[in-house]
Amino acid sequence: MAKQPNILFIMADQLRADYLGCTGHPSIKTPTIDALAASGVNFTKAYTQAPVCGPSRMSFYTGRYAFSHGATYNNVPLKVSEQSMGDYLRPLGYRVGLVGKTHMKKDVEGMQRLGVDPESSRGVLLSECGFEPYERDDGLHPDQTVSPDLAYNEYLREQGFAGDNPWHEWANSAEGEDGETLSGWYMRNCDRAARVPEEHSETAYTTNRAMDFIRESADQPWCLHLSYIKPHWPYIAPAPYHDMYTAADVIPANATEQEKENLHPVIEAFMGHDESVNFSREEVRERVIPAYMGLITQLDDHLARLIAYLKEIGQYDNTVIVMTADHGDYLGDHWLGEKELFHEASARIPMIVHDPRPQADATRGQLDERLVEAIDLVPTFVEWAGGQVPDHILEGRSLLSLIQGDRVESWREYAVSEADYAWRKARFALELEPDQTRAIMITDGRWKYVHYEHFRPQLFDLQSDPQEQNDLGQDSACKEQRERLEQALYDWYRMRKTRTTISNATVANMTGKAHARGYLFGLW
Amino acid sequence: MAKQPNILFIMADQLRADYLGCTGHPSIKTPTIDALAASGVNFTKAYTQAPVCGPSRMSFYTGRYAFSHGATYNNVPLKVSEQSMGDYLRPLGYRVGLVGKTHMKKDVEGMQRLGVDPESSRGVLLSECGFEPYERDDGLHPDQTVSPDLAYNEYLREQGFAGDNPWHEWANSAEGEDGETLSGWYMRNCDRAARVPEEHSETAYTTNRAMDFIRESADQPWCLHLSYIKPHWPYIAPAPYHDMYTAADVIPANATEQEKENLHPVIEAFMGHDESVNFSREEVRERVIPAYMGLITQLDDHLARLIAYLKEIGQYDNTVIVMTADHGDYLGDHWLGEKELFHEASARIPMIVHDPRPQADATRGQLDERLVEAIDLVPTFVEWAGGQVPDHILEGRSLLSLIQGDRVESWREYAVSEADYAWRKARFALELEPDQTRAIMITDGRWKYVHYEHFRPQLFDLQSDPQEQNDLGQDSACKEQRERLEQALYDWYRMRKTRTTISNATVANMTGKAHARGYLFGLW
């Protein structure tokens, strides 16, 4: 077997695909990520399987669509029967660790029913989506719910940043003119520097912990999920990143008055959410987006530090690096804030894969426009590790052939992304029950079709309308496209992998063998 | 709370819906079941969710479609995360026992991964689909694979029927003219009496064990799954049932030369199986069907004994009885043997519900033509037991309102049944991979539509063509019906319940509450 590479699986939270230098942002500084792209592959049509943290990540980690793994929204427990990249890589000899966020909600009832102690080593893995929780930090710690044991808070206190919740008071708050604490939860404060010095910020700390993990894992191949909370809200950056960008760097919102005509009911309901109302104001965008950009550049700078470290300890040449995000951020585009729906700002994600080894030399610096999905990473990692892909469970497709520049006879024709907005106020506005709030997007890379339960569909032509300003969901000229994509969705549903307890190879080997096992039915 | 009824959930294996007196068979004697129907409800359009033992039963027990529970064929382990009627009824105070067959295959890998000892009390329940295995006997025991501990074999030996596998040698074999043993596995021997005396046959023994369970359960409400192996093959009945019926009782095969024109590829492939070739011969039908009928009458006689026992111990008036089957048997209809496909002979099942209590008085003796599915039993049982139906998991619908004669505003419009024939030789004939062998049937009670992956569909109009002789799958006059049913299937797929770890009520209670929990996103 070839030497197994280390796998550095980096995720930024809520990082829009187009907020990197290498993906076309006109002024953001992301030299480290750009360099990875310049000597790796930059997948320009990668889609998250769900544009919201929890279900997106469960798809990333399980290699399965949200419909299949069932954790359709934040805080929906992932059933104990779902396996993750940790389950697949550990038997191949890997140490599989987590530093940062997963948004995993443990299936307490499932564990209770099966008698698994959540505190046991097995229970911990089940609770952490198969990762060794070297440093679990979901990065969102309201004062009401902050854990007294949050490691980052202990760290901050050790550095002299005291309080019940220094995460909030220091790392995610600013200081007012009179020394008062101004919470970063409120976007009006986002032009100020976080109170914490940059070197003790959560992004810095997370990077340090990644280095600790790597240092301690010298003896075996490792897969590290380095999962930054930023640039996710609270949108507040430490100096000097807080004022590195200004209103001049803010791209005009991709939002037009035309869009508001004949609004889709679901879009309209989401436009009523606080984040949409606020991000529709220029004042908000001009205060938040520079901070958002600063957080991205800060993250990039720490990646530089991490890569330098890998080089220093001689691991860089045998470490494959994936840089991606769980979903994007509307930032006022389409009069919306946050994510959850399927416009490019929300559902498309950055996906840069850097394999330093010779087998990837053929593709260095390539932009690859083929459709990639979050679920492709698990089979890619399994192949990197030299394992067999369990194709009766995994729904993604290994990217290895693309990364190695192999001739690929046929690639996927469609990418799919799902939403379940039962938890959002939009459900009330739309008068839906909690099981009626499903929406699903399918795209062939040019046409993007969104099926909403109980409402009409949407259709966009990304070729003639890359800004998604013109909803063709009711355009009679596009009936054929809609029908084609609806049929593709139907085909997709029928092929979901739910028979996960027996492999295709085992089944193949059993075909026609009942008589041989003594079950002599149908014989005279 | 009203007194909880006992639940006697009787299943016959491979019992065609039309092989009972009360469902229209011209000569079979089933007075006990007929009497249940005469004072209960006889559902005349009940469909199994999969016309083969394993997946059908997993649907019966979990209340979920095969697509959802994933155990799509015999011996596909049911994932440990799937819950069964035992899991729902036990917390409501019930003892939930099994006497007979489940065809449950335990998820050994799943249990290993979760550290569940299959021998522990929890592991046993997981291995037995949530039933207390009071007497597990799947009833199919080839000499190659028979368990040395099979309780029925021990019983037979105690009665003096010696041998390595008396199940085969005595209960499922006959004796030839020269005293030689003639295996019941071979249909040519099915006109002979089984060597075992009737009182020690498997049907008698199973009934005895049911009485033992009931006797031991006097202290609490119980749910007993009494699951007979017969009239499933080996088709061999003990005297006097072996010659109670003759060739004169054999209904002509519902098979025409017309059917063989423009055969559907999947049907054609199944016609190539041994059981189809053999059941297409009159000699075989005339030898097997009388035995099949004898086994049914024998079963009915033992139900009489069981009901008399319930009356004797004073439990009859508080015991609801369900009589059903996991699927039918082609018996040569459509030139086919066995089951697995979707003609009425295979996919339609008997479903008789007898509730002795006053609340069911309004419906006694009714034939109910509304569409019923196997998955309806779990929610029905939960309601009988006074529990709340977990409607984020269960996909069936409680029959209580139908049984009580309540005004029902709207009932289901479609029933669905699924197949996965990867294990059958037909897969080779059709040149399919193990994940390409899916088929699914949907019916509105009149029109029956079958979608086959990789092949054209079938359509039957049960009103004008109750014999299903005229496949309208390519009839241009029926395009609209096909499209309507295909759309209904698509709607069905989209609504599968995969988000099973959080209830709808919990979700409803969380809608719009993120800010209240301190997650102050989107605020200025």
Coordinates of N, CA and C in Angstrom, one line a residue, chain A residues 289-377:
Chain A
I289 N -20.2 43.7 6.6 CA -19.4 43.0 5.5 C -17.9 43.2 5.7
P290 N -17.5 44.4 6.0 CA -16.0 44.6 6.3 C -15.6 43.7 7.4
A291 N -16.4 43.5 8.4 CA -16.0 42.6 9.5 C -15.9 41.2 9.0
Y292 N -16.9 40.8 8.3 CA -17.0 39.5 7.7 C -15.7 39.2 6.9
M293 N -15.3 40.2 6.1 CA -14.1 40.0 5.2 C -12.9 40.0 6.1
G294 N -12.8 40.8 7.1 CA -11.7 40.8 8.0 C -11.5 39.4 8.7
L295 N -12.7 38.8 9.1 CA -12.6 37.5 9.7 C -12.1 36.4 8.7
I296 N -12.4 36.6 7.4 CA -11.9 35.7 6.4 C -10.4 35.8 6.2
T297 N -9.9 37.1 6.2 CA -8.5 37.3 6.0 C -7.7 36.8 7.2
Q298 N -8.3 37.1 8.4 CA -7.7 36.6 9.6 C -7.5 35.0 9.5
L299 N -8.6 34.4 9.1 CA -8.6 32.9 9.0 C -7.5 32.5 8.0
D300 N -7.4 33.2 6.9 CA -6.4 32.9 5.9 C -5.0 33.1 6.5
D301 N -4.8 34.1 7.3 CA -3.4 34.3 7.9 C -3.1 33.1 8.8
H302 N -4.1 32.6 9.5 CA -3.8 31.5 10.4 C -3.5 30.2 9.7
L303 N -4.2 30.1 8.5 CA -3.9 28.9 7.7 C -2.4 29.0 7.2
A304 N -2.0 30.2 6.9 CA -0.5 30.4 6.5 C 0.4 29.9 7.6
R305 N 0.0 30.2 8.8 CA 0.8 29.8 10.0 C 0.8 28.3 10.1
L306 N -0.4 27.7 9.9 CA -0.6 26.2 10.0 C 0.3 25.5 8.9
I307 N 0.2 26.1 7.7 CA 0.9 25.4 6.6 C 2.4 25.5 6.8
A308 N 2.8 26.7 7.3 CA 4.3 26.8 7.7 C 4.7 25.8 8.7
Y309 N 3.8 25.6 9.6 CA 4.1 24.6 10.7 C 4.2 23.2 10.1
L310 N 3.3 22.8 9.2 CA 3.3 21.5 8.5 C 4.7 21.4 7.8
K311 N 5.1 22.4 7.1 CA 6.4 22.4 6.4 C 7.5 22.2 7.4
E312 N 7.4 22.9 8.4 CA 8.5 22.9 9.4 C 8.7 21.5 10.0
I313 N 7.6 20.8 10.2 CA 7.7 19.5 10.8 C 7.8 18.4 9.8
G314 N 7.9 18.8 8.5 CA 8.1 17.8 7.4 C 6.9 17.0 7.0
Q315 N 5.7 17.5 7.4 CA 4.5 16.8 7.0 C 3.7 17.4 5.8
Y316 N 4.1 18.5 5.4 CA 3.3 19.2 4.3 C 3.2 18.3 3.1
D317 N 4.3 17.7 2.7 CA 4.4 16.9 1.4 C 3.5 15.7 1.4
N318 N 3.1 15.3 2.6 CA 2.2 14.1 2.7 C 0.9 14.4 3.3
T319 N 0.5 15.7 3.2 CA -0.8 16.1 3.8 C -1.7 16.7 2.7
V320 N -2.8 16.0 2.4 CA -3.8 16.6 1.5 C -4.6 17.6 2.3
I321 N -4.9 18.7 1.6 CA -5.7 19.7 2.3 C -7.0 20.0 1.5
V322 N -8.0 20.0 2.3 CA -9.3 20.4 1.7 C -9.8 21.6 2.4
M323 N -10.1 22.6 1.6 CA -10.7 23.9 2.2 C -12.1 24.1 1.7
T324 N -13.0 24.1 2.6 CA -14.4 24.3 2.2 C -15.2 25.0 3.2
A325 N -16.5 25.1 3.1 CA -17.4 25.7 4.0 C -18.7 25.0 4.1
D326 N -19.4 25.1 5.2 CA -20.7 24.4 5.3 C -21.8 25.0 4.5
H327 N -21.7 26.3 4.2 CA -22.8 27.0 3.4 C -22.3 28.4 3.3
G328 N -23.1 29.2 2.6 CA -22.7 30.6 2.4 C -23.4 31.6 3.3
D329 N -23.6 32.8 2.9 CA -24.3 33.9 3.7 C -24.9 34.8 2.7
Y330 N -26.2 35.1 2.8 CA -26.8 36.0 1.9 C -26.2 37.4 1.9
L331 N -25.9 37.9 3.1 CA -25.4 39.3 3.3 C -26.2 40.3 2.5
G332 N -27.5 40.1 2.5 CA -28.4 41.1 1.9 C -28.7 40.8 0.4
D333 N -28.1 39.9 -0.2 CA -28.4 39.5 -1.6 C -29.9 39.0 -1.6
H334 N -30.6 39.3 -2.6 CA -32.0 38.9 -2.7 C -32.8 39.3 -1.5
W335 N -32.4 40.4 -0.9 CA -33.1 41.0 0.3 C -33.1 40.0 1.4
L336 N -32.2 39.1 1.5 CA -32.1 38.1 2.5 C -30.9 38.2 3.4
G337 N -30.9 37.7 4.6 CA -29.8 37.5 5.4 C -29.6 36.0 5.7
E338 N -28.5 35.7 6.4 CA -28.2 34.3 6.8 C -28.1 33.4 5.5
K339 N -28.8 32.2 5.6 CA -28.6 31.2 4.6 C -29.9 30.4 4.5
E340 N -29.9 29.1 4.3 CA -31.0 28.2 4.4 C -31.7 28.0 3.0
L341 N -31.7 29.0 2.1 CA -32.4 28.8 0.8 C -31.3 28.6 -0.2
F342 N -31.6 28.6 -1.5 CA -30.8 27.9 -2.5 C -30.1 28.8 -3.5
H343 N -30.1 30.1 -3.3 CA -29.4 31.0 -4.2 C -27.9 30.7 -4.0
E344 N -27.1 31.1 -5.1 CA -25.7 30.8 -5.0 C -25.0 31.3 -3.8
A345 N -25.4 32.5 -3.3 CA -24.8 33.0 -2.1 C -24.9 32.1 -0.9
S346 N -25.9 31.3 -0.9 CA -26.2 30.4 0.3 C -25.8 29.0 0.0
A347 N -26.1 28.4 -1.1 CA -25.9 27.0 -1.3 C -24.6 26.6 -2.0
R348 N -24.0 27.5 -2.7 CA -22.7 27.2 -3.3 C -21.6 27.4 -2.2
I349 N -20.6 26.5 -2.3 CA -19.6 26.6 -1.3 C -18.2 26.5 -2.0
P350 N -17.2 27.1 -1.3 CA -15.8 26.9 -1.8 C -15.4 25.5 -1.6
M351 N -14.6 25.0 -2.5 CA -14.1 23.6 -2.4 C -12.8 23.5 -3.1
I352 N -11.7 23.6 -2.3 CA -10.4 23.6 -2.9 C -9.7 22.4 -2.3
V353 N -9.1 21.6 -3.2 CA -8.4 20.4 -2.8 C -7.0 20.5 -3.2
H354 N -6.1 20.4 -2.3 CA -4.7 20.4 -2.5 C -4.0 19.1 -2.1
D355 N -3.6 18.4 -3.1 CA -2.8 17.2 -2.9 C -1.4 17.4 -3.3
P356 N -0.5 17.4 -2.4 CA 0.9 17.8 -2.7 C 1.7 16.7 -3.5
R357 N 1.1 15.5 -3.6 CA 1.9 14.3 -4.1 C 1.9 14.3 -5.6
P358 N 2.8 13.6 -6.1 CA 3.0 13.6 -7.6 C 1.7 13.2 -8.4
Q359 N 0.9 12.3 -7.8 CA -0.2 11.8 -8.5 C -1.2 12.9 -8.8
A360 N -1.1 14.1 -8.2 CA -2.0 15.2 -8.5 C -1.4 16.3 -9.3
D361 N -0.2 16.0 -9.8 CA 0.5 17.1 -10.6 C -0.3 17.5 -11.8
A362 N -1.0 16.6 -12.4 CA -1.7 16.9 -13.7 C -2.8 18.0 -13.6
T363 N -3.2 18.2 -12.3 CA -4.3 19.2 -12.2 C -4.0 20.4 -11.5
R364 N -2.8 20.7 -11.2 CA -2.4 21.8 -10.3 C -2.9 23.1 -11.0
G365 N -3.6 23.9 -10.2 CA -4.0 25.2 -10.6 C -5.3 25.2 -11.5
Q366 N -5.9 24.0 -11.6 CA -7.1 23.9 -12.4 C -8.3 24.5 -11.7
L367 N -9.2 25.1 -12.5 CA -10.5 25.4 -12.1 C -11.3 24.2 -12.7
D368 N -12.1 23.5 -11.8 CA -12.9 22.4 -12.3 C -14.3 22.8 -12.1
E369 N -15.0 22.8 -13.2 CA -16.5 23.2 -13.2 C -17.4 22.1 -13.0
R370 N -16.9 20.9 -12.9 CA -17.9 19.8 -12.7 C -18.6 19.9 -11.4
L371 N -19.8 19.3 -11.3 CA -20.6 19.5 -10.1 C -20.0 18.6 -9.0
V372 N -19.7 19.3 -7.9 CA -19.2 18.6 -6.7 C -20.2 18.8 -5.5
E373 N -20.2 17.8 -4.7 CA -21.1 17.9 -3.5 C -20.3 17.6 -2.2
A374 N -20.9 18.2 -1.1 CA -20.2 18.0 0.2 C -20.0 16.5 0.5
I375 N -21.0 15.7 0.1 CA -20.9 14.3 0.4 C -19.8 13.5 -0.4
D376 N -19.1 14.2 -1.3 CA -18.0 13.6 -2.0 C -16.8 13.4 -1.2
L377 N -16.7 14.1 -0.1 CA -15.4 14.1 0.7 C -15.2 12.7 1.4

